[in-house]
Amino acid sequence: MKLYVDHQCTSPFAMCAFVALKECRFDFDLHYLDLSQGDHQRPPFTGISLTHRVPTLVDGAFSLAESSAIAEYLNDIAPGARLLPVDVQARAQARQVQAWLRSDFFNLRGNRPTETIFIAPSQEPLGPLAMADARRLVETLSRSLRDGKRFLFNDWSIADVDAAGMLNRLIYNGDPVPETLKHYALRAWDRESVHQWLDLDRQDNRTSSGR
């Protein structure tokens, strides 16, 4: 398999796909695209990825973009995979959380891009609109984790990686987050697969083994 990601490895969606591959124990090669130079808009990538976006997974003659679709595909083909809840309703709710995190919080993302997690924290305070996003995030996740739940759906899932990633935009920058959510974010990212993503060299990457 091959996984195409941004060359600085700061995309939370690329991280999701990388973690999914690691959790499913697939061997794969990482291929890096410099989005600022338009690598994703030129061949050969335009002939590989339908949407010309990262992450894109290549499995033989098959290719797939969009991280949640990649995670679901890997969960279906990996024996014994547990990226998503087994229960049908819990799985649907996990996909709901993933879609919500990908389609909301634009002001928070603008004030706290993932470069502030993976490269260096921001020195700027949260703006009022980003603060409103942060409040909604904290309120919703606090409600989802009530009654002492360790993870959103009792057992760890890829949705926890995504949710913790959004929280870490605040936590890594010293913004106020309840202690319960700080502990949750630590648990969600306390996986060898996540540690391997965090340890990637974020210099002038091109191709490396994901084994």
PDB file of C-alpha atoms in Angstrom:
ATOM      1  CA  MET A   1       0.000   0.000   0.000  1.00  0.00           C
ATOM      2  CA  LYS A   2       0.932   3.658  -0.429  1.00  0.00           C
ATOM      3  CA  LEU A   3      -0.279   6.666   1.532  1.00  0.00           C
ATOM      4  CA  TYR A   4       0.072  10.163   0.105  1.00  0.00           C
ATOM      5  CA  VAL A   5       0.307  12.910   2.743  1.00  0.00           C
ATOM      6  CA  ASP A   6       1.361  16.555   3.008  1.00  0.00           C
ATOM      7  CA  HIS A   7       5.136  16.909   3.177  1.00  0.00           C
ATOM      8  CA  GLN A   8       5.123  18.584   6.607  1.00  0.00           C
ATOM      9  CA  CYS A   9       2.833  15.919   8.081  1.00  0.00           C
ATOM     10  CA  THR A  10       0.570  18.493   9.690  1.00  0.00           C
ATOM     11  CA  SER A  11      -2.745  17.423   8.160  1.00  0.00           C
ATOM     12  CA  PRO A  12      -5.033  15.929  10.831  1.00  0.00           C
ATOM     13  CA  PHE A  13      -6.718  13.943   8.076  1.00  0.00           C
ATOM     14  CA  ALA A  14      -3.419  12.455   6.920  1.00  0.00           C
ATOM     15  CA  MET A  15      -2.724  11.608  10.555  1.00  0.00           C
ATOM     16  CA  CYS A  16      -6.065   9.790  10.789  1.00  0.00           C
ATOM     17  CA  ALA A  17      -5.256   7.648   7.751  1.00  0.00           C
ATOM     18  CA  PHE A  18      -1.705   6.952   8.982  1.00  0.00           C
ATOM     19  CA  VAL A  19      -2.974   5.893  12.417  1.00  0.00           C
ATOM     20  CA  ALA A  20      -5.614   3.682  10.810  1.00  0.00           C
ATOM     21  CA  LEU A  21      -2.992   1.887   8.712  1.00  0.00           C
ATOM     22  CA  LYS A  22      -0.742   1.397  11.730  1.00  0.00           C
ATOM     23  CA  GLU A  23      -3.564   0.134  13.933  1.00  0.00           C
ATOM     24  CA  CYS A  24      -4.527  -2.385  11.236  1.00  0.00           C
ATOM     25  CA  ARG A  25      -0.864  -3.450  10.919  1.00  0.00           C
ATOM     26  CA  PHE A  26      -0.632  -2.911   7.177  1.00  0.00           C
ATOM     27  CA  ASP A  27       2.741  -2.345   5.554  1.00  0.00           C
ATOM     28  CA  PHE A  28       2.782   0.824   3.475  1.00  0.00           C
ATOM     29  CA  ASP A  29       5.027   3.465   1.977  1.00  0.00           C
ATOM     30  CA  LEU A  30       4.569   7.154   2.701  1.00  0.00           C
ATOM     31  CA  HIS A  31       4.677   9.523  -0.253  1.00  0.00           C
ATOM     32  CA  TYR A  32       4.938  13.224   0.500  1.00  0.00           C
ATOM     33  CA  LEU A  33       3.381  16.043  -1.533  1.00  0.00           C
ATOM     34  CA  ASP A  34       4.307  19.705  -1.148  1.00  0.00           C
ATOM     35  CA  LEU A  35       0.861  21.260  -1.336  1.00  0.00           C
ATOM     36  CA  SER A  36       2.294  24.785  -1.356  1.00  0.00           C
ATOM     37  CA  GLN A  37       4.058  23.903  -4.620  1.00  0.00           C
ATOM     38  CA  GLY A  38       0.945  22.347  -6.130  1.00  0.00           C
ATOM     39  CA  ASP A  39       2.232  18.768  -6.160  1.00  0.00           C
ATOM     40  CA  HIS A  40      -1.343  17.569  -5.644  1.00  0.00           C
ATOM     41  CA  GLN A  41      -2.513  19.340  -8.803  1.00  0.00           C
ATOM     42  CA  ARG A  42       0.022  17.725 -11.140  1.00  0.00           C
ATOM     43  CA  PRO A  43       0.695  14.280 -12.583  1.00  0.00           C
ATOM     44  CA  PRO A  44       1.286  11.643 -11.504  1.00  0.00           C
ATOM     45  CA  PHE A  45      -0.890  12.385  -8.457  1.00  0.00           C
ATOM     46  CA  THR A  46      -3.811  13.721 -10.499  1.00  0.00           C
ATOM     47  CA  GLY A  47      -3.972  10.356 -12.223  1.00  0.00           C
ATOM     48  CA  ILE A  48      -3.996   8.541  -8.895  1.00  0.00           C
ATOM     49  CA  SER A  49      -6.391  10.510  -6.687  1.00  0.00           C
ATOM     50  CA  LEU A  50      -9.963  11.193  -7.799  1.00  0.00           C
ATOM     51  CA  THR A  51     -10.220  14.344  -5.673  1.00  0.00           C
ATOM     52  CA  HIS A  52      -6.538  15.393  -5.827  1.00  0.00           C
ATOM     53  CA  ARG A  53      -6.497  15.588  -2.036  1.00  0.00           C
ATOM     54  CA  VAL A  54      -4.403  14.187   0.779  1.00  0.00           C
ATOM     55  CA  PRO A  55      -4.558  11.759   2.288  1.00  0.00           C
ATOM     56  CA  THR A  56      -4.949   9.348  -0.602  1.00  0.00           C
ATOM     57  CA  LEU A  57      -4.505   5.616  -0.103  1.00  0.00           C
ATOM     58  CA  VAL A  58      -3.400   3.328  -2.933  1.00  0.00           C
ATOM     59  CA  ASP A  59      -4.038  -0.398  -2.540  1.00  0.00           C
ATOM     60  CA  GLY A  60      -2.990  -2.122  -5.746  1.00  0.00           C
ATOM     61  CA  ALA A  61      -5.110  -0.680  -8.558  1.00  0.00           C
ATOM     62  CA  PHE A  62      -7.552   0.838  -6.056  1.00  0.00           C
ATOM     63  CA  SER A  63      -7.234   4.364  -4.687  1.00  0.00           C
ATOM     64  CA  LEU A  64      -9.259   6.233  -2.103  1.00  0.00           C
ATOM     65  CA  ALA A  65      -9.147   9.736  -0.660  1.00  0.00           C
ATOM     66  CA  GLU A  66     -10.818  11.277   2.425  1.00  0.00           C
ATOM     67  CA  SER A  67      -9.551  10.024   5.764  1.00  0.00           C
ATOM     68  CA  SER A  68     -12.822   8.768   7.222  1.00  0.00           C
ATOM     69  CA  ALA A  69     -13.481   6.743   4.045  1.00  0.00           C
ATOM     70  CA  ILE A  70      -9.948   5.340   4.250  1.00  0.00           C
ATOM     71  CA  ALA A  71     -10.414   4.359   7.898  1.00  0.00           C
ATOM     72  CA  GLU A  72     -13.727   2.661   7.155  1.00  0.00           C
ATOM     73  CA  TYR A  73     -12.214   0.757   4.207  1.00  0.00           C
ATOM     74  CA  LEU A  74      -9.267  -0.432   6.296  1.00  0.00           C
ATOM     75  CA  ASN A  75     -11.576  -1.424   9.130  1.00  0.00           C
ATOM     76  CA  ASP A  76     -13.537  -3.587   6.677  1.00  0.00           C
ATOM     77  CA  ILE A  77     -10.547  -5.373   5.123  1.00  0.00           C
ATOM     78  CA  ALA A  78      -8.303  -5.874   8.162  1.00  0.00           C
ATOM     79  CA  PRO A  79      -8.966  -9.055  10.142  1.00  0.00           C
ATOM     80  CA  GLY A  80     -10.043  -8.184  13.670  1.00  0.00           C
ATOM     81  CA  ALA A  81      -9.766  -4.426  13.106  1.00  0.00           C
ATOM     82  CA  ARG A  82     -11.281  -2.202  15.769  1.00  0.00           C
ATOM     83  CA  LEU A  83     -10.982   1.260  14.270  1.00  0.00           C
ATOM     84  CA  LEU A  84     -14.722   1.768  14.616  1.00  0.00           C
ATOM     85  CA  PRO A  85     -17.258   0.434  17.109  1.00  0.00           C
ATOM     86  CA  VAL A  86     -18.767  -2.976  16.364  1.00  0.00           C
ATOM     87  CA  ASP A  87     -22.269  -1.913  17.383  1.00  0.00           C
ATOM     88  CA  VAL A  88     -24.110  -0.492  14.374  1.00  0.00           C
ATOM     89  CA  GLN A  89     -25.544   2.514  16.197  1.00  0.00           C
ATOM     90  CA  ALA A  90     -22.271   3.337  17.946  1.00  0.00           C
ATOM     91  CA  ARG A  91     -20.456   3.068  14.611  1.00  0.00           C
ATOM     92  CA  ALA A  92     -22.933   5.477  13.035  1.00  0.00           C
ATOM     93  CA  GLN A  93     -22.368   7.889  15.916  1.00  0.00           C
ATOM     94  CA  ALA A  94     -18.595   7.597  15.511  1.00  0.00           C
ATOM     95  CA  ARG A  95     -18.953   8.526  11.847  1.00  0.00           C
ATOM     96  CA  GLN A  96     -21.200  11.394  12.952  1.00  0.00           C
ATOM     97  CA  VAL A  97     -18.429  12.703  15.223  1.00  0.00           C
ATOM     98  CA  GLN A  98     -15.873  12.418  12.431  1.00  0.00           C
ATOM     99  CA  ALA A  99     -18.093  14.279   9.966  1.00  0.00           C
ATOM    100  CA  TRP A 100     -18.850  16.971  12.561  1.00  0.00           C
ATOM    101  CA  LEU A 101     -15.190  17.585  13.317  1.00  0.00           C
ATOM    102  CA  ARG A 102     -14.402  17.838   9.603  1.00  0.00           C
ATOM    103  CA  SER A 103     -17.203  20.249   8.744  1.00  0.00           C
ATOM    104  CA  ASP A 104     -17.216  22.626  11.738  1.00  0.00           C
ATOM    105  CA  PHE A 105     -14.893  24.781  13.887  1.00  0.00           C
ATOM    106  CA  PHE A 106     -13.501  26.849  11.017  1.00  0.00           C
ATOM    107  CA  ASN A 107     -12.622  29.775  13.272  1.00  0.00           C
ATOM    108  CA  LEU A 108     -10.810  27.549  15.761  1.00  0.00           C
ATOM    109  CA  ARG A 109      -8.908  25.914  12.912  1.00  0.00           C
ATOM    110  CA  GLY A 110      -7.913  29.318  11.594  1.00  0.00           C
ATOM    111  CA  ASN A 111      -6.614  30.504  14.975  1.00  0.00           C
ATOM    112  CA  ARG A 112      -5.080  27.170  15.945  1.00  0.00           C
ATOM    113  CA  PRO A 113      -3.926  25.365  12.794  1.00  0.00           C
ATOM    114  CA  THR A 114      -2.355  21.975  13.319  1.00  0.00           C
ATOM    115  CA  GLU A 115       1.090  23.467  12.731  1.00  0.00           C
ATOM    116  CA  THR A 116       0.673  24.746  16.308  1.00  0.00           C
ATOM    117  CA  ILE A 117       0.509  21.108  17.441  1.00  0.00           C
ATOM    118  CA  PHE A 118       3.137  19.482  15.252  1.00  0.00           C
ATOM    119  CA  ILE A 119       5.657  22.295  14.714  1.00  0.00           C
ATOM    120  CA  ALA A 120       5.366  25.218  17.169  1.00  0.00           C
ATOM    121  CA  PRO A 121       2.609  26.703  19.359  1.00  0.00           C
ATOM    122  CA  SER A 122       0.925  29.977  18.514  1.00  0.00           C
ATOM    123  CA  GLN A 123       1.803  33.180  20.340  1.00  0.00           C
ATOM    124  CA  GLU A 124      -1.554  34.756  19.492  1.00  0.00           C
ATOM    125  CA  PRO A 125      -4.621  34.692  21.755  1.00  0.00           C
ATOM    126  CA  LEU A 126      -7.825  33.052  20.612  1.00  0.00           C
ATOM    127  CA  GLY A 127     -10.145  35.416  18.797  1.00  0.00           C
ATOM    128  CA  PRO A 128     -13.793  35.743  19.904  1.00  0.00           C
ATOM    129  CA  LEU A 129     -15.170  33.512  17.135  1.00  0.00           C
ATOM    130  CA  ALA A 130     -12.547  30.853  17.825  1.00  0.00           C
ATOM    131  CA  MET A 131     -13.416  31.054  21.531  1.00  0.00           C
ATOM    132  CA  ALA A 132     -17.050  30.387  20.654  1.00  0.00           C
ATOM    133  CA  ASP A 133     -15.959  27.331  18.655  1.00  0.00           C
ATOM    134  CA  ALA A 134     -13.857  26.167  21.601  1.00  0.00           C
ATOM    135  CA  ARG A 135     -16.800  26.464  23.985  1.00  0.00           C
ATOM    136  CA  ARG A 136     -19.016  24.376  21.697  1.00  0.00           C
ATOM    137  CA  LEU A 137     -16.305  21.759  21.322  1.00  0.00           C
ATOM    138  CA  VAL A 138     -15.727  21.518  25.065  1.00  0.00           C
ATOM    139  CA  GLU A 139     -19.436  21.418  25.894  1.00  0.00           C
ATOM    140  CA  THR A 140     -20.216  18.711  23.355  1.00  0.00           C
ATOM    141  CA  LEU A 141     -17.286  16.457  24.203  1.00  0.00           C
ATOM    142  CA  SER A 142     -17.868  16.908  27.942  1.00  0.00           C
ATOM    143  CA  ARG A 143     -21.441  15.756  27.438  1.00  0.00           C
ATOM    144  CA  SER A 144     -20.314  12.794  25.336  1.00  0.00           C
ATOM    145  CA  LEU A 145     -17.815  11.716  28.010  1.00  0.00           C
ATOM    146  CA  ARG A 146     -20.055  12.110  31.038  1.00  0.00           C
ATOM    147  CA  ASP A 147     -20.396   9.349  33.644  1.00  0.00           C
ATOM    148  CA  GLY A 148     -16.667   8.696  33.648  1.00  0.00           C
ATOM    149  CA  LYS A 149     -16.394   7.282  30.127  1.00  0.00           C
ATOM    150  CA  ARG A 150     -12.768   6.848  29.054  1.00  0.00           C
ATOM    151  CA  PHE A 151     -13.552   7.134  25.350  1.00  0.00           C
ATOM    152  CA  LEU A 152     -16.463   8.392  23.287  1.00  0.00           C
ATOM    153  CA  PHE A 153     -17.824   4.896  22.635  1.00  0.00           C
ATOM    154  CA  ASN A 154     -16.394   3.069  25.670  1.00  0.00           C
ATOM    155  CA  ASP A 155     -13.551   1.424  23.708  1.00  0.00           C
ATOM    156  CA  TRP A 156     -10.966   3.472  21.793  1.00  0.00           C
ATOM    157  CA  SER A 157     -11.832   4.244  18.172  1.00  0.00           C
ATOM    158  CA  ILE A 158     -10.415   6.364  15.369  1.00  0.00           C
ATOM    159  CA  ALA A 159     -13.064   8.975  16.233  1.00  0.00           C
ATOM    160  CA  ASP A 160     -11.223   9.538  19.526  1.00  0.00           C
ATOM    161  CA  VAL A 161      -8.044  10.391  17.612  1.00  0.00           C
ATOM    162  CA  ASP A 162      -9.959  13.009  15.636  1.00  0.00           C
ATOM    163  CA  ALA A 163     -11.708  14.450  18.697  1.00  0.00           C
ATOM    164  CA  ALA A 164      -8.473  14.619  20.684  1.00  0.00           C
ATOM    165  CA  GLY A 165      -6.816  16.299  17.728  1.00  0.00           C
ATOM    166  CA  MET A 166      -9.329  19.126  17.807  1.00  0.00           C
ATOM    167  CA  LEU A 167      -8.914  19.457  21.584  1.00  0.00           C
ATOM    168  CA  ASN A 168      -5.142  19.497  21.218  1.00  0.00           C
ATOM    169  CA  ARG A 169      -5.384  22.631  19.098  1.00  0.00           C
ATOM    170  CA  LEU A 170      -6.324  24.241  22.412  1.00  0.00           C
ATOM    171  CA  ILE A 171      -4.272  22.156  24.834  1.00  0.00           C
ATOM    172  CA  TYR A 172      -0.951  22.463  22.982  1.00  0.00           C
ATOM    173  CA  ASN A 173      -1.375  26.231  22.877  1.00  0.00           C
ATOM    174  CA  GLY A 174      -2.166  26.652  26.567  1.00  0.00           C
ATOM    175  CA  ASP A 175      -5.802  27.576  26.018  1.00  0.00           C
ATOM    176  CA  PRO A 176      -8.230  26.692  28.825  1.00  0.00           C
ATOM    177  CA  VAL A 177      -9.581  23.141  28.658  1.00  0.00           C
ATOM    178  CA  PRO A 178     -11.174  21.200  31.544  1.00  0.00           C
ATOM    179  CA  GLU A 179      -8.855  18.681  33.181  1.00  0.00           C
ATOM    180  CA  THR A 180     -11.173  15.800  32.326  1.00  0.00           C
ATOM    181  CA  LEU A 181     -10.844  16.605  28.631  1.00  0.00           C
ATOM    182  CA  LYS A 182      -7.077  17.035  28.917  1.00  0.00           C
ATOM    183  CA  HIS A 183      -6.849  13.533  30.374  1.00  0.00           C
ATOM    184  CA  TYR A 184      -9.152  12.223  27.651  1.00  0.00           C
ATOM    185  CA  ALA A 185      -6.978  13.742  24.910  1.00  0.00           C
ATOM    186  CA  LEU A 186      -3.888  12.152  26.469  1.00  0.00           C
ATOM    187  CA  ARG A 187      -5.575   8.733  26.567  1.00  0.00           C
ATOM    188  CA  ALA A 188      -6.860   9.008  23.004  1.00  0.00           C
ATOM    189  CA  TRP A 189      -3.388   9.793  21.667  1.00  0.00           C
ATOM    190  CA  ASP A 190      -1.558   7.319  23.918  1.00  0.00           C
ATOM    191  CA  ARG A 191      -1.173   4.817  21.087  1.00  0.00           C
ATOM    192  CA  GLU A 192       1.978   3.596  19.384  1.00  0.00           C
ATOM    193  CA  SER A 193       0.397   4.518  16.053  1.00  0.00           C
ATOM    194  CA  VAL A 194      -0.075   8.134  17.165  1.00  0.00           C
ATOM    195  CA  HIS A 195       3.419   8.325  18.663  1.00  0.00           C
ATOM    196  CA  GLN A 196       4.849   7.192  15.322  1.00  0.00           C
ATOM    197  CA  TRP A 197       3.029  10.028  13.561  1.00  0.00           C
ATOM    198  CA  LEU A 198       4.254  12.556  16.110  1.00  0.00           C
ATOM    199  CA  ASP A 199       7.822  11.283  15.682  1.00  0.00           C
ATOM    200  CA  LEU A 200       7.897  11.716  11.891  1.00  0.00           C
ATOM    201  CA  ASP A 201      10.599  13.962  10.465  1.00  0.00           C
ATOM    202  CA  ARG A 202       8.861  17.138   9.332  1.00  0.00           C
ATOM    203  CA  GLN A 203      11.643  18.403   7.103  1.00  0.00           C
ATOM    204  CA  ASP A 204      11.936  18.009   3.331  1.00  0.00           C
ATOM    205  CA  ASN A 205      10.166  14.672   3.093  1.00  0.00           C
ATOM    206  CA  ARG A 206       9.609  12.788  -0.111  1.00  0.00           C
ATOM    207  CA  THR A 207       9.221   9.020   0.330  1.00  0.00           C
ATOM    208  CA  SER A 208       9.739   6.653   3.243  1.00  0.00           C
ATOM    209  CA  SER A 209       8.598   3.301   4.523  1.00  0.00           C
ATOM    210  CA  GLY A 210       5.555   3.224   6.764  1.00  0.00           C
ATOM    211  CA  ARG A 211       6.483  -0.140   8.201  1.00  0.00           C
TER     212      ARG A 211
END
